[in-house]
């Protein structure tokens, strides 16, 4: 019998179990490739537990594009090479976003025509470079506000070029890599609600216009201090019913730890429950073939930087010991395999 001692093995072929791999630091700069490139438990777990990788920062504009002329692909290439060496697929993240853009771009005074050309060149170059080697691209990231309106003020592409640029981005990405599945990705769209409703409408409009959108994904940055998004499976299912792929792309479940407290047993149990329920929801939706954690050890997680007073959000603690959440995900993966395959 096949061993079920890692998440990837527990999952089998039904679903890709992924993680973001950190380019080091958690500041926007994240300029060094450590800890990903350093030997040790980080690399070992990344290689053995997961069947999919996402670059936590290194495929973003900020790191790829130090200036208008340069494509600094070193960190992104390192992720691609690691994945290839370990038989993993890669989720590309991300092409059109309001965040982590370089100053030369955000502060530049480009004409609409120039901006469009800049985005097109970026997509053709980056998507083209990795063509045939990317499972799914987050083409557009976080383009809607909480009320479902367009994030037009913050997103320079949409502000300057209108919603049509989103359709263009998908078309350029398709042309540059016909094999990759192309996704709309966002946070706070786990459950039914105004924001996910707006995506449900938007994606139908895009499809009606012949725009090559293949999938809708929810990040799933959850917190034990908030209720679980009960309608997660129902929400993903309605996108699946449109013929789209779905994915969970950035799962973590943060815990309130005032004054740097350690998580209690109850908190860890609740966290495990949230991870289990997300895993079960993903497995329940046909066409949901990718479940990615936003990091896998509390030693390297963006949460403590982004949410002061919260943490312990991942599957392994800072010493790489498996937490209850790890076993909850693994058990749910084994339970989700077809009967004859358990
Ligand atoms: C985060 C990274 O984890 C941090 O290291 C970085 O400083 C900021 O970005 N939604 C996304 C991800 O789509 O790209 C973000 O990643 C987390 C929220």
Coordinates of N, CA and C in Angstrom, one line a residue, residues 83-298:
X83 N 10.2 23.0 -8.5 CA 9.0 22.3 -8.8 C 9.3 21.2 -9.8
X84 N 10.0 21.5 -10.8 CA 10.3 20.5 -11.9 C 11.1 19.3 -11.3
X85 N 12.1 19.7 -10.4 CA 12.9 18.7 -9.8 C 12.1 17.8 -8.9
X86 N 11.0 18.3 -8.3 CA 10.2 17.5 -7.4 C 8.9 17.0 -7.9
X87 N 8.7 17.1 -9.2 CA 7.5 16.6 -9.8 C 6.2 17.4 -9.5
X88 N 6.4 18.7 -9.2 CA 5.3 19.5 -8.8 C 4.8 20.4 -9.9
X89 N 3.6 20.8 -9.8 CA 3.1 21.9 -10.8 C 3.2 23.2 -10.1
X90 N 3.0 24.3 -10.9 CA 3.2 25.6 -10.3 C 1.9 26.5 -10.6
X91 N 1.5 27.2 -9.7 CA 0.4 28.3 -9.9 C 1.2 29.6 -10.1
X92 N 0.9 30.2 -11.2 CA 1.5 31.5 -11.4 C 0.7 32.6 -10.7
X93 N 1.4 33.5 -10.0 CA 0.8 34.6 -9.2 C 1.6 35.8 -9.2
X94 N 1.2 36.9 -9.8 CA 0.0 37.2 -10.5 C 0.3 38.3 -11.5
X95 N -0.6 38.6 -12.4 CA -0.3 39.5 -13.6 C -0.8 40.9 -13.5
X96 N -2.1 41.0 -13.0 CA -2.7 42.3 -13.0 C -3.3 42.5 -11.6
X97 N -2.7 43.3 -10.8 CA -3.0 43.5 -9.4 C -2.8 45.0 -9.0
X98 N -3.4 45.4 -7.9 CA -3.2 46.8 -7.4 C -2.0 46.9 -6.4
X99 N -1.5 45.8 -6.0 CA -0.6 45.7 -4.9 C 0.8 45.3 -5.4
X100 N 1.8 45.6 -4.6 CA 3.2 45.2 -4.9 C 3.6 45.4 -6.4
X101 N 3.3 46.6 -6.8 CA 3.8 47.1 -8.1 C 5.0 48.0 -7.8
X102 N 6.0 48.1 -8.7 CA 7.1 48.9 -8.5 C 6.7 50.4 -8.7
X103 N 7.5 51.3 -8.0 CA 7.2 52.7 -8.1 C 7.3 53.3 -9.5
X104 N 8.2 52.8 -10.3 CA 8.4 53.3 -11.6 C 7.1 53.1 -12.4
X105 N 6.3 52.1 -12.0 CA 5.0 51.8 -12.7 C 3.9 52.7 -12.1
X106 N 3.8 52.6 -10.8 CA 2.7 53.3 -10.1 C 2.9 54.8 -10.2
X107 N 4.1 55.3 -10.1 CA 4.4 56.7 -10.1 C 4.7 57.3 -11.5
X108 N 4.8 56.4 -12.5 CA 5.2 56.8 -13.8 C 4.0 57.6 -14.4
X109 N 4.4 58.5 -15.4 CA 3.2 59.2 -16.0 C 3.1 58.7 -17.4
X110 N 2.5 57.5 -17.6 CA 2.4 56.9 -18.9 C 1.1 57.2 -19.5
X111 N 1.0 57.3 -20.8 CA -0.3 57.4 -21.4 C -1.0 56.1 -21.4
X112 N -2.3 56.1 -21.6 CA -3.1 54.9 -21.6 C -2.5 53.9 -22.6
X113 N -2.1 54.4 -23.7 CA -1.5 53.5 -24.7 C -0.2 52.8 -24.3
X114 N 0.6 53.6 -23.6 CA 1.9 53.1 -23.1 C 1.6 52.0 -22.0
X115 N 0.7 52.3 -21.1 CA 0.4 51.4 -20.0 C -0.1 50.1 -20.6
X116 N -1.0 50.1 -21.6 CA -1.5 48.9 -22.2 C -0.3 48.1 -22.8
X117 N 0.6 48.8 -23.4 CA 1.8 48.1 -24.1 C 2.7 47.5 -23.0
X118 N 2.8 48.2 -21.9 CA 3.6 47.7 -20.8 C 3.0 46.4 -20.2
X119 N 1.7 46.4 -20.0 CA 1.1 45.2 -19.4 C 1.2 44.1 -20.5
X120 N 1.0 44.4 -21.7 CA 1.0 43.4 -22.7 C 2.4 42.7 -22.8
X121 N 3.4 43.6 -22.8 CA 4.8 43.1 -22.9 C 5.1 42.2 -21.7
X122 N 4.6 42.6 -20.5 CA 4.9 41.9 -19.3 C 4.2 40.5 -19.4
X123 N 3.0 40.4 -19.8 CA 2.3 39.2 -19.8 C 2.9 38.3 -20.9
X124 N 3.2 38.8 -22.1 CA 3.8 38.0 -23.1 C 5.1 37.4 -22.7
X125 N 5.9 38.3 -22.0 CA 7.2 37.8 -21.6 C 7.2 36.8 -20.5
X126 N 6.4 37.1 -19.4 CA 6.4 36.3 -18.2 C 5.6 35.0 -18.5
X127 N 4.4 35.1 -19.0 CA 3.6 33.9 -19.3 C 4.3 33.1 -20.4
X128 N 4.9 33.8 -21.3 CA 5.6 33.1 -22.4 C 6.8 32.3 -21.9
X129 N 7.5 32.9 -21.0 CA 8.7 32.3 -20.5 C 8.4 30.9 -19.8
X130 N 7.3 30.9 -19.1 CA 7.0 29.6 -18.4 C 5.9 28.8 -19.1
X131 N 5.6 29.1 -20.3 CA 4.5 28.5 -21.1 C 4.7 27.0 -21.0
X132 N 3.6 26.3 -20.8 CA 3.6 24.8 -20.8 C 4.0 24.2 -19.5
X133 N 4.4 25.1 -18.6 CA 4.9 24.6 -17.2 C 4.1 25.2 -16.1
X134 N 3.0 25.9 -16.4 CA 2.2 26.5 -15.3 C 0.8 25.8 -15.4
X135 N 0.4 25.4 -14.2 CA -0.9 24.7 -14.1 C -2.0 25.8 -14.2
X136 N -1.9 26.8 -13.4 CA -3.0 27.8 -13.3 C -2.3 29.2 -13.1
X137 N -2.8 30.2 -13.8 CA -2.3 31.6 -13.6 C -3.4 32.4 -12.9
X138 N -3.1 33.1 -11.9 CA -3.9 34.1 -11.3 C -3.7 35.3 -12.2
X139 N -4.5 35.4 -13.3 CA -4.3 36.5 -14.2 C -4.7 37.8 -13.6
X140 N -5.9 37.9 -13.0 CA -6.3 39.1 -12.3 C -6.5 38.8 -10.9
X141 N -6.0 39.6 -10.0 CA -6.0 39.4 -8.6 C -6.7 40.6 -7.9
X142 N -7.7 40.3 -7.1 CA -8.3 41.3 -6.2 C -8.8 42.5 -6.9
X143 N -9.6 42.3 -8.0 CA -10.0 43.4 -8.8 C -11.4 44.0 -8.3
X144 N -12.0 43.4 -7.3 CA -13.3 43.9 -6.8 C -13.2 44.3 -5.4
X145 N -14.0 45.3 -5.0 CA -14.1 45.8 -3.7 C -15.1 44.9 -2.9
X146 N -15.2 45.1 -1.6 CA -16.0 44.3 -0.8 C -17.5 44.3 -1.2
X147 N -17.9 45.5 -1.7 CA -19.3 45.6 -2.1 C -19.6 45.1 -3.5
X148 N -18.5 44.6 -4.1 CA -18.7 44.0 -5.5 C -18.4 45.0 -6.6
X149 N -18.1 46.3 -6.2 CA -17.8 47.2 -7.3 C -16.3 47.0 -7.7
X150 N -16.0 47.6 -8.9 CA -14.6 47.5 -9.4 C -13.6 48.2 -8.5
X151 N -12.5 47.7 -8.2 CA -11.4 48.4 -7.5 C -10.7 49.4 -8.4
X152 N -11.5 50.4 -8.8 CA -11.0 51.2 -9.9 C -10.0 52.3 -9.4
X153 N -10.1 52.7 -8.1 CA -9.2 53.8 -7.7 C -7.8 53.2 -7.4
X154 N -7.8 52.1 -6.7 CA -6.5 51.5 -6.3 C -5.8 50.8 -7.4
X155 N -6.5 50.2 -8.3 CA -5.9 49.4 -9.4 C -5.5 50.3 -10.6
X156 N -4.2 50.5 -10.8 CA -3.8 51.5 -11.8 C -4.3 51.1 -13.2
X157 N -4.3 49.8 -13.4 CA -4.7 49.3 -14.8 C -6.2 49.6 -15.1
X158 N -7.0 49.3 -14.1 CA -8.4 49.6 -14.2 C -8.7 51.1 -14.2
X159 N -8.0 51.8 -13.3 CA -8.2 53.2 -13.2 C -7.9 53.9 -14.5
X160 N -6.8 53.5 -15.1 CA -6.4 54.2 -16.4 C -7.0 53.6 -17.6
X161 N -7.3 52.3 -17.6 CA -7.7 51.7 -18.8 C -9.1 51.1 -18.8
X162 N -9.7 51.1 -17.6 CA -11.1 50.5 -17.6 C -11.1 49.0 -17.5
X163 N -12.3 48.5 -17.3 CA -12.5 47.1 -17.1 C -12.0 46.3 -18.3
X164 N -12.0 46.9 -19.5 CA -11.6 46.2 -20.7 C -10.2 45.6 -20.6
X165 N -9.4 46.2 -19.8 CA -8.0 45.7 -19.7 C -7.9 44.3 -19.1
X166 N -8.9 44.0 -18.3 CA -9.0 42.6 -17.7 C -9.2 41.6 -18.8
X167 N -10.1 41.9 -19.6 CA -10.4 41.0 -20.8 C -9.1 40.8 -21.6
X168 N -8.4 42.0 -21.9 CA -7.2 41.9 -22.7 C -6.1 41.1 -22.0
X169 N -6.0 41.2 -20.7 CA -5.0 40.4 -19.9 C -5.2 38.9 -20.1
X170 N -6.5 38.5 -20.0 CA -6.8 37.1 -20.2 C -6.5 36.7 -21.6
X171 N -6.8 37.5 -22.6 CA -6.5 37.1 -24.0 C -5.0 37.1 -24.2
X172 N -4.2 38.0 -23.7 CA -2.8 38.0 -23.9 C -2.2 36.7 -23.2
X173 N -2.7 36.4 -22.0 CA -2.2 35.3 -21.3 C -2.5 34.0 -22.1
X174 N -3.7 33.9 -22.6 CA -4.1 32.7 -23.4 C -3.1 32.5 -24.6
X175 N -2.9 33.6 -25.3 CA -2.0 33.5 -26.5 C -0.6 33.1 -26.1
X176 N -0.2 33.6 -24.9 CA 1.2 33.3 -24.5 C 1.4 31.9 -24.0
X177 N 0.3 31.3 -23.4 CA 0.4 30.0 -22.9 C -1.0 29.3 -23.0
X178 N -1.2 28.7 -24.1 CA -2.6 28.1 -24.3 C -2.9 27.0 -23.4
X179 N -1.9 26.4 -22.6 CA -2.2 25.3 -21.7 C -2.6 25.7 -20.3
X180 N -2.1 26.8 -19.8 CA -2.4 27.2 -18.5 C -3.8 27.5 -18.3
X181 N -4.4 27.1 -17.2 CA -5.8 27.6 -16.8 C -5.7 29.0 -16.3
X182 N -6.6 29.8 -16.7 CA -6.5 31.3 -16.4 C -7.6 31.6 -15.4
X183 N -7.2 32.2 -14.3 CA -8.1 32.4 -13.1 C -8.3 33.9 -12.8
X184 N -9.5 34.2 -12.2 CA -9.8 35.3 -11.4 C -9.6 34.9 -10.0
X185 N -8.9 35.7 -9.2 CA -8.6 35.3 -7.8 C -8.9 36.4 -6.9
X186 N -9.4 36.2 -5.7 CA -9.6 37.3 -4.7 C -9.8 36.7 -3.3
X187 N -9.8 37.7 -2.3 CA -10.0 37.3 -0.9 C -11.4 37.7 -0.5
X188 N -11.9 37.1 0.6 CA -13.2 37.4 1.0 C -14.3 37.0 0.0
X189 N -14.0 36.0 -0.8 CA -15.0 35.5 -1.7 C -15.2 34.0 -1.4
X190 N -14.9 33.6 -0.2 CA -15.1 32.2 0.2 C -16.6 31.9 0.2
X191 N -17.4 32.8 0.8 CA -18.8 32.5 1.0 C -19.6 33.2 -0.1
X192 N -20.9 32.9 -0.2 CA -21.8 33.7 -0.9 C -21.9 35.0 -0.3
X193 N -22.1 36.1 -1.1 CA -22.2 37.4 -0.6 C -22.0 38.4 -1.7
X194 N -22.1 39.7 -1.5 CA -22.0 40.7 -2.5 C -20.7 40.6 -3.4
X195 N -19.6 40.3 -2.8 CA -18.4 40.3 -3.6 C -18.3 39.0 -4.5
X196 N -18.6 37.9 -3.9 CA -18.6 36.7 -4.8 C -19.8 36.7 -5.8
X197 N -20.9 37.3 -5.4 CA -22.0 37.5 -6.4 C -21.5 38.3 -7.6
X198 N -20.7 39.4 -7.3 CA -20.3 40.2 -8.3 C -19.3 39.5 -9.3
X199 N -18.5 38.6 -8.7 CA -17.6 37.7 -9.6 C -18.5 36.8 -10.4
X200 N -19.5 36.3 -9.8 CA -20.4 35.3 -10.5 C -21.0 36.0 -11.8
X201 N -21.3 37.3 -11.6 CA -21.9 38.1 -12.7 C -20.7 38.4 -13.7
X202 N -19.6 38.9 -13.2 CA -18.5 39.4 -14.0 C -18.0 38.2 -14.9
X203 N -17.9 37.1 -14.3 CA -17.3 36.0 -15.1 C -18.3 35.5 -16.2
X204 N -19.6 35.6 -15.9 CA -20.5 35.3 -17.0 C -20.5 36.4 -18.1
X205 N -20.3 37.6 -17.7 CA -20.1 38.7 -18.8 C -18.9 38.4 -19.6
X206 N -17.8 38.1 -18.9 CA -16.5 37.8 -19.7 C -16.7 36.6 -20.6
X207 N -17.3 35.6 -20.1 CA -17.5 34.4 -20.9 C -18.4 34.7 -22.1
X208 N -19.4 35.5 -21.9 CA -20.3 35.9 -23.0 C -19.6 36.6 -24.1
X209 N -18.6 37.4 -23.7 CA -17.8 38.1 -24.6 C -16.6 37.3 -25.2
X210 N -16.6 36.0 -24.9 CA -15.6 35.1 -25.4 C -14.2 35.3 -24.8
X211 N -14.1 35.9 -23.6 CA -12.9 36.1 -22.9 C -12.4 34.7 -22.3
X212 N -11.2 34.3 -22.5 CA -10.7 33.0 -22.1 C -10.5 32.9 -20.6
X213 N -11.5 33.0 -19.8 CA -11.4 32.7 -18.3 C -11.7 31.3 -18.1
X214 N -10.8 30.6 -17.4 CA -11.0 29.2 -17.1 C -11.5 28.9 -15.7
X215 N -11.2 29.8 -14.8 CA -11.4 29.5 -13.4 C -11.6 30.7 -12.5
X216 N -12.2 30.3 -11.3 CA -12.5 31.3 -10.2 C -11.9 30.7 -9.0
X217 N -11.1 31.5 -8.3 CA -10.5 31.0 -7.0 C -10.6 31.9 -5.9
X218 N -10.7 31.3 -4.7 CA -10.8 32.1 -3.5 C -9.6 31.9 -2.6
X219 N -9.1 33.0 -2.1 CA -7.8 32.8 -1.3 C -8.0 32.1 0.0
X220 N -9.1 32.3 0.7 CA -9.3 31.6 2.0 C -8.3 32.0 3.1
X221 N -8.1 33.3 3.3 CA -7.4 33.7 4.5 C -8.4 33.8 5.6
X222 N -8.4 32.8 6.5 CA -9.4 32.7 7.5 C -8.9 33.0 8.9
X223 N -9.8 33.2 9.8 CA -9.4 33.5 11.2 C -10.3 32.7 12.1
X224 N -9.7 32.2 13.2 CA -10.6 31.4 14.1 C -11.5 32.4 14.9
X225 N -11.2 33.7 14.8 CA -12.0 34.7 15.5 C -13.2 35.1 14.7
X226 N -13.3 34.6 13.4 CA -14.4 34.9 12.6 C -15.2 33.6 12.3
X227 N -16.5 33.6 12.0 CA -17.2 32.4 11.7 C -16.7 31.8 10.5
X228 N -16.8 30.5 10.4 CA -16.4 29.8 9.2 C -17.3 30.1 8.0
X229 N -16.8 30.3 6.8 CA -17.6 30.6 5.7 C -18.4 29.3 5.2
X230 N -19.6 29.2 5.9 CA -20.4 27.9 5.7 C -20.7 27.6 4.2
X231 N -20.9 28.7 3.4 CA -21.4 28.5 2.1 C -20.2 28.3 1.1
X232 N -19.0 28.0 1.6 CA -17.9 27.8 0.7 C -18.1 26.8 -0.5
X233 N -18.6 25.6 -0.1 CA -18.8 24.6 -1.2 C -19.9 25.1 -2.2
X234 N -20.9 25.6 -1.6 CA -22.1 26.1 -2.5 C -21.6 27.2 -3.4
X235 N -20.8 28.1 -2.9 CA -20.2 29.2 -3.7 C -19.4 28.7 -4.8
X236 N -18.4 27.8 -4.5 CA -17.6 27.2 -5.6 C -18.4 26.4 -6.6
X237 N -19.4 25.7 -6.1 CA -20.2 24.9 -7.0 C -20.9 25.7 -8.0
X238 N -21.4 26.9 -7.7 CA -22.1 27.7 -8.7 C -21.1 28.1 -9.9
X239 N -19.9 28.3 -9.5 CA -18.9 28.6 -10.6 C -18.6 27.3 -11.4
X240 N -18.5 26.2 -10.7 CA -18.3 24.9 -11.4 C -19.5 24.7 -12.3
X241 N -20.7 25.0 -11.9 CA -21.9 24.8 -12.8 C -21.8 25.7 -14.0
X242 N -21.0 26.7 -14.0 CA -20.8 27.5 -15.3 C -19.8 26.9 -16.2
X243 N -19.2 25.7 -15.7 CA -18.2 25.1 -16.5 C -16.8 25.5 -16.2
X244 N -16.6 26.2 -15.0 CA -15.3 26.8 -14.7 C -14.6 25.8 -13.7
X245 N -13.3 25.9 -13.8 CA -12.5 25.3 -12.7 C -12.5 26.2 -11.5
X246 N -12.3 25.6 -10.3 CA -12.2 26.4 -9.1 C -11.0 26.0 -8.3
X247 N -10.6 26.9 -7.4 CA -9.4 26.5 -6.6 C -9.4 27.3 -5.3
X248 N -8.8 26.8 -4.3 CA -8.5 27.5 -3.1 C -7.0 27.8 -3.2
X249 N -6.7 29.1 -3.1 CA -5.3 29.5 -3.5 C -4.4 30.0 -2.4
X250 N -4.9 30.4 -1.2 CA -4.0 31.0 -0.2 C -4.5 30.6 1.2
X251 N -4.8 29.4 1.4 CA -5.4 29.1 2.7 C -4.5 29.2 3.9
X252 N -4.9 30.0 4.9 CA -4.3 30.0 6.2 C -5.4 30.3 7.2
X253 N -5.2 29.9 8.5 CA -6.2 30.1 9.5 C -5.5 30.7 10.7
X254 N -5.6 32.1 10.8 CA -4.8 32.7 11.9 C -5.6 32.7 13.2
X255 N -4.8 32.8 14.3 CA -5.3 32.7 15.6 C -4.9 34.0 16.4
X256 N -5.8 34.5 17.2 CA -5.5 35.7 18.0 C -4.6 35.3 19.1
X257 N -3.5 36.0 19.2 CA -2.5 35.6 20.2 C -1.9 36.9 20.8
X258 N -2.8 37.5 21.7 CA -2.4 38.8 22.2 C -1.1 38.7 23.0
X259 N -0.2 39.7 22.8 CA 1.0 39.7 23.6 C 1.9 38.6 23.3
X260 N 1.8 38.0 22.1 CA 2.6 36.9 21.7 C 2.4 35.6 22.4
X261 N 1.1 35.4 22.9 CA 0.8 34.1 23.6 C 0.9 32.9 22.7
X262 N 1.0 31.8 23.3 CA 1.0 30.5 22.5 C -0.5 30.2 22.2
X263 N -0.8 29.5 21.1 CA -2.2 29.1 20.9 C -2.6 28.0 21.9
X264 N -3.8 28.1 22.4 CA -4.3 27.1 23.3 C -4.8 25.8 22.5
X265 N -5.0 24.7 23.3 CA -5.5 23.5 22.6 C -6.8 23.7 21.9
X266 N -7.7 24.5 22.6 CA -9.0 24.8 22.0 C -8.8 25.5 20.6
X267 N -7.9 26.5 20.6 CA -7.7 27.3 19.4 C -7.1 26.4 18.3
X268 N -6.2 25.6 18.7 CA -5.6 24.7 17.7 C -6.7 23.7 17.1
X269 N -7.6 23.3 18.0 CA -8.6 22.3 17.6 C -9.6 23.0 16.6
X270 N -9.9 24.3 17.0 CA -10.8 25.1 16.1 C -10.1 25.3 14.7
X271 N -8.9 25.6 14.8 CA -8.1 25.8 13.5 C -8.1 24.6 12.7
X272 N -7.9 23.4 13.3 CA -7.9 22.1 12.6 C -9.3 21.9 12.0
X273 N -10.3 22.3 12.7 CA -11.7 22.1 12.2 C -11.9 23.0 10.9
X274 N -11.4 24.2 10.9 CA -11.5 25.1 9.8 C -10.7 24.5 8.6
X275 N -9.5 24.1 8.8 CA -8.7 23.5 7.7 C -9.4 22.2 7.2
X276 N -10.0 21.4 8.1 CA -10.7 20.2 7.6 C -11.9 20.6 6.7
X277 N -12.6 21.6 7.2 CA -13.8 21.9 6.4 C -13.5 22.5 5.1
X278 N -12.4 23.3 5.0 CA -12.0 23.8 3.7 C -11.6 22.7 2.7
X279 N -10.9 21.7 3.3 CA -10.4 20.6 2.5 C -11.6 19.8 2.0
X280 N -12.6 19.5 2.9 CA -13.8 18.8 2.5 C -14.6 19.5 1.4
X281 N -14.7 20.9 1.6 CA -15.4 21.7 0.6 C -14.8 21.6 -0.8
X282 N -13.4 21.7 -0.8 CA -12.7 21.6 -2.1 C -13.0 20.3 -2.7
X283 N -12.9 19.2 -1.9 CA -13.0 17.9 -2.5 C -14.5 17.6 -3.0
X284 N -15.4 18.3 -2.4 CA -16.8 18.1 -2.8 C -17.2 18.8 -4.1
X285 N -16.4 19.6 -4.6 CA -16.7 20.4 -5.8 C -15.9 19.8 -7.0
X286 N -16.6 19.2 -8.0 CA -15.9 18.7 -9.2 C -15.2 19.9 -9.9
X287 N -14.0 19.6 -10.3 CA -13.3 20.7 -11.0 C -12.5 21.6 -10.1
X288 N -12.6 21.3 -8.8 CA -11.7 22.0 -7.8 C -10.5 21.1 -7.6
X289 N -9.4 21.4 -8.4 CA -8.3 20.5 -8.4 C -7.0 21.1 -7.8
X290 N -7.2 22.1 -7.0 CA -6.0 22.8 -6.5 C -6.4 23.4 -5.1
X291 N -5.6 23.0 -4.1 CA -5.8 23.6 -2.8 C -4.5 24.0 -2.2
X292 N -4.3 25.3 -2.2 CA -2.9 25.8 -1.8 C -3.0 26.5 -0.5
X293 N -2.0 26.2 0.4 CA -1.8 26.9 1.7 C -0.9 28.1 1.4
X294 N -1.1 29.2 2.2 CA -0.2 30.3 2.0 C 0.9 30.2 3.0
X295 N 1.8 29.3 2.7 CA 2.9 28.9 3.6 C 2.5 27.7 4.4
X296 N 3.5 27.0 5.0 CA 3.2 25.8 5.7 C 3.9 25.7 7.0
X297 N 4.7 26.7 7.4 CA 5.2 26.7 8.8 C 5.1 28.0 9.4
X298 N 4.8 28.0 10.7 CA 4.7 29.3 11.4 C 6.0 30.1 11.5

